[in-house]
Short mmCIF file of C-alpha atoms in Angstrom, two decimals:
data_model
loop_
_atom_site.label_atom_id
_atom_site.label_comp_id
_atom_site.label_asym_id
_atom_site.label_seq_id
_atom_site.Cartn_x
_atom_site.Cartn_y
_atom_site.Cartn_z
CA MET A 1 0.09 0.03 -0.10
CA GLU A 2 1.19 3.34 -1.08
CA ARG A 3 1.63 5.87 1.99
CA ARG A 4 0.11 9.28 1.14
CA GLU A 5 1.68 12.49 2.15
CA ALA A 6 0.10 14.27 5.12
CA VAL A 7 -1.48 17.43 4.87
CA LEU A 8 -0.52 18.73 8.05
CA SER A 9 -2.48 21.65 9.92
CA VAL A 10 -1.49 22.93 13.65
CA ARG A 11 -4.08 24.35 16.23
CA PRO A 12 -3.51 25.35 19.62
CA LEU A 13 -3.96 22.90 22.95
CA ASP A 14 -7.37 24.32 24.55
CA ALA A 15 -10.67 22.85 25.53
CA GLU A 16 -11.85 22.01 21.87
CA THR A 17 -8.34 20.18 20.96
CA TRP A 18 -8.04 18.36 24.30
CA PRO A 19 -9.96 15.26 23.07
CA ALA A 20 -7.83 14.81 20.15
CA PHE A 21 -4.75 15.48 22.24
CA ALA A 22 -6.04 12.90 25.15
CA ALA A 23 -6.70 10.33 22.17
CA LEU A 24 -3.35 10.53 21.02
CA VAL A 25 -1.45 10.38 24.58
CA GLU A 26 -4.05 7.25 25.53
CA ALA A 27 -3.07 5.57 22.01
CA ASN A 28 0.73 5.83 23.15
CA ASN A 29 0.41 4.58 26.90
CA GLY A 30 0.16 8.01 28.34
CA VAL A 31 3.32 9.20 26.75
CA TRP A 32 6.68 7.64 28.05
CA GLY A 33 4.52 5.65 30.82
CA GLY A 34 2.05 8.11 32.17
CA CYS A 35 3.66 11.89 31.69
CA TRP A 36 0.92 13.37 30.03
CA CYS A 37 3.46 15.90 29.06
CA MET A 38 3.54 16.90 32.70
CA GLY A 39 7.18 16.35 33.26
CA PHE A 40 8.24 20.24 32.94
CA HIS A 41 5.12 21.52 35.03
CA VAL A 42 6.07 19.57 37.76
CA LYS A 43 8.51 17.38 39.28
CA LEU A 44 7.57 13.60 38.08
CA GLY A 45 8.47 10.34 40.13
CA LYS A 46 7.56 8.53 43.29
CA GLY A 47 3.81 8.98 44.04
CA ARG A 48 2.48 10.58 40.80
CA THR A 49 0.34 8.15 38.77
CA ALA A 50 -0.84 8.71 35.12
CA ALA A 51 -4.20 9.54 36.22
CA GLN A 52 -3.11 12.62 38.29
CA ASN A 53 -1.10 13.59 35.62
CA ARG A 54 -3.73 13.45 32.99
CA ALA A 55 -6.53 15.18 35.41
CA GLU A 56 -3.77 17.87 36.26
CA LYS A 57 -3.05 18.51 32.62
CA GLU A 58 -6.69 18.88 31.64
CA GLN A 59 -7.11 21.23 34.30
CA ARG A 60 -3.97 23.16 32.93
CA VAL A 61 -5.55 23.24 29.51
CA ARG A 62 -9.02 24.45 30.93
CA ASP A 63 -7.44 27.41 32.98
CA GLY A 64 -5.12 28.38 30.03
CA SER A 65 -1.65 27.51 32.08
CA THR A 66 -0.40 24.97 29.46
CA HIS A 67 0.36 25.56 25.73
CA ALA A 68 1.29 23.33 22.91
CA ALA A 69 0.88 23.67 18.98
CA LEU A 70 -1.08 20.39 18.25
CA VAL A 71 -0.52 18.90 14.57
CA PHE A 72 -3.41 17.58 12.97
CA ASP A 73 -3.47 14.90 10.04
CA GLY A 74 -7.28 15.74 9.13
CA ASP A 75 -9.19 15.28 12.47
CA GLN A 76 -6.27 13.23 14.16
CA CYS A 77 -3.81 14.73 16.29
CA VAL A 78 -0.46 13.00 15.68
CA GLY A 79 2.07 15.31 17.70
CA TRP A 80 2.66 18.30 19.43
CA CYS A 81 5.35 20.93 20.58
CA GLN A 82 4.61 22.16 24.25
CA PHE A 83 6.10 25.77 25.16
CA GLY A 84 5.30 28.40 27.75
CA THR A 85 6.57 30.84 30.27
CA PRO A 86 9.18 29.80 32.64
CA GLU A 87 6.49 29.94 35.43
CA GLU A 88 4.15 27.36 33.42
CA LEU A 89 7.45 24.81 32.83
CA PRO A 90 10.00 25.31 35.92
CA GLU A 91 11.17 21.90 35.40
CA VAL A 92 14.09 22.23 33.11
CA LYS A 93 16.33 19.32 32.14
CA SER A 94 19.93 19.44 33.34
CA LYS A 95 18.37 22.02 35.82
CA ARG A 96 21.66 22.62 38.05
CA LEU A 97 24.24 23.37 35.05
CA TYR A 98 21.30 25.41 33.46
CA GLU A 99 20.91 27.64 36.48
CA LYS A 100 24.61 27.77 36.70
CA GLY A 101 24.97 29.69 33.43
CA LEU A 102 21.59 31.57 33.75
CA THR A 103 21.77 35.28 33.36
CA ASP A 104 18.16 36.09 32.26
CA LEU A 105 14.85 33.99 32.18
CA PRO A 106 13.71 33.91 28.62
CA ALA A 107 10.00 35.07 28.02
CA TRP A 108 9.09 31.63 26.44
CA ARG A 109 10.35 27.66 26.82
CA ILE A 110 10.04 25.27 24.09
CA THR A 111 10.09 22.02 26.19
CA CYS A 112 8.86 18.91 24.67
CA PHE A 113 7.99 17.24 21.54
CA PHE A 114 5.87 14.18 20.60
CA THR A 115 5.26 12.36 17.50
CA GLY A 116 2.59 9.31 17.44
CA LYS A 117 3.54 6.22 16.52
CA GLY A 118 3.06 5.85 12.71
CA HIS A 119 3.62 9.37 12.11
CA ARG A 120 7.35 9.74 12.72
CA GLY A 121 9.58 10.80 9.42
CA ARG A 122 6.49 12.90 8.09
CA GLY A 123 7.44 16.48 9.20
CA VAL A 124 4.96 16.48 12.33
CA ALA A 125 7.97 17.71 14.53
CA ASP A 126 9.06 20.60 12.20
CA ALA A 127 5.21 21.61 11.79
CA ALA A 128 4.86 21.55 15.55
CA LEU A 129 7.84 23.71 16.08
CA THR A 130 6.66 26.24 13.37
CA GLY A 131 3.40 26.31 15.11
CA ALA A 132 4.57 26.75 18.56
CA LEU A 133 6.63 29.94 17.12
CA ALA A 134 3.52 31.33 15.55
CA GLN A 135 1.59 31.08 18.71
CA ILE A 136 4.49 32.65 20.64
CA ALA A 137 4.40 35.68 18.32
CA GLN A 138 0.46 35.98 18.56
CA TYR A 139 1.26 35.72 22.71
CA GLY A 140 3.51 38.99 22.14
CA GLY A 141 6.84 37.11 21.10
CA GLY A 142 10.30 37.59 23.28
CA THR A 143 13.08 35.52 23.60
CA VAL A 144 12.58 31.73 23.09
CA GLU A 145 14.75 29.02 24.70
CA GLY A 146 14.96 25.36 23.22
CA TYR A 147 16.96 22.66 25.08
CA PRO A 148 17.56 20.19 22.25
CA GLU A 149 19.79 17.22 22.20
CA GLU A 150 22.61 17.12 19.98
CA THR A 151 22.75 13.81 18.23
CA ASP A 152 26.40 14.34 16.61
CA ASP A 153 25.55 11.41 13.92
CA ARG A 154 25.17 9.00 16.87
CA LYS A 155 22.17 6.83 17.09
CA VAL A 156 19.67 8.45 19.88
CA SER A 157 16.57 6.55 21.15
CA GLY A 158 13.61 9.04 20.71
CA SER A 159 12.93 9.40 24.46
CA PHE A 160 16.12 11.11 24.61
CA LEU A 161 15.13 13.41 21.70
CA HIS A 162 11.81 14.69 23.51
CA THR A 163 13.16 17.96 23.94
CA GLY A 164 13.86 18.13 20.25
CA PRO A 165 16.84 17.35 18.02
CA MET A 166 19.42 20.28 17.27
CA PRO A 167 18.83 20.37 13.40
CA ALA A 168 14.99 21.28 14.14
CA PHE A 169 16.09 24.29 16.26
CA GLU A 170 18.85 25.49 13.90
CA SER A 171 16.53 25.14 10.98
CA HIS A 172 14.23 27.64 12.66
CA GLY A 173 16.78 30.35 13.59
CA PHE A 174 17.97 29.31 17.06
CA THR A 175 21.52 29.77 18.01
CA ARG A 176 23.40 27.74 20.80
CA VAL A 177 23.80 29.84 23.71
CA ARG A 178 25.56 27.19 26.06
CA PRO A 179 25.77 23.43 26.70
CA ILE A 180 23.83 21.99 29.78
CA SER A 181 25.07 18.16 29.28
CA PRO A 182 27.46 16.51 27.23
CA HIS A 183 24.67 16.39 24.37
CA ARG A 184 21.84 19.15 25.27
CA TRP A 185 22.28 22.81 24.86
CA VAL A 186 20.36 25.99 25.59
CA VAL A 187 19.41 27.53 22.34
CA ALA A 188 17.50 30.79 21.89
CA ARG A 189 16.14 33.22 19.25
CA THR A 190 14.02 36.43 19.39
CA VAL A 191 10.49 36.14 18.14
CA THR A 192 8.87 39.31 17.09
CA PRO A 193 5.14 39.77 18.33
CA ASP A 194 2.39 39.72 15.37
#
């Protein structure tokens, strides 16, 4: 069977798109075993359940304290890029090294990408990042940071790339600011308001 080329569109995560987002997360085991894209909002670990993460994510969607650019293939959500203010997303990976080199907090953080099974390699992450930057511009723009993984032509598990691969950010005008782990960087760019 020939694989058709997807016509992707991007919509914000909100009460209207929540069911499509939830369907994608549920179809993928809660994303990384039940995270529900909460890992940058709160410290995950002992004592937190997938059900608690789901309920808290839905509440954040309903009260507008979480943001994501959802990628759709028709009516089906196939991936996303999460973004938000440092207050919304305080849990940065490699936090000790991040804070050691910190001079000013950005206006926005891009923290997490996810593409559903069967949709990888079709431009979903690129569409999501493009959509996130467009939404940030609508919210007033400013300095945007990301925390991508540098693959250096090495084979890397998809779970390590949840913060995005370096080439995706560089192709969207981000520049490297400083390393915060052997393979993770702080990258930044300024987004002008719409």
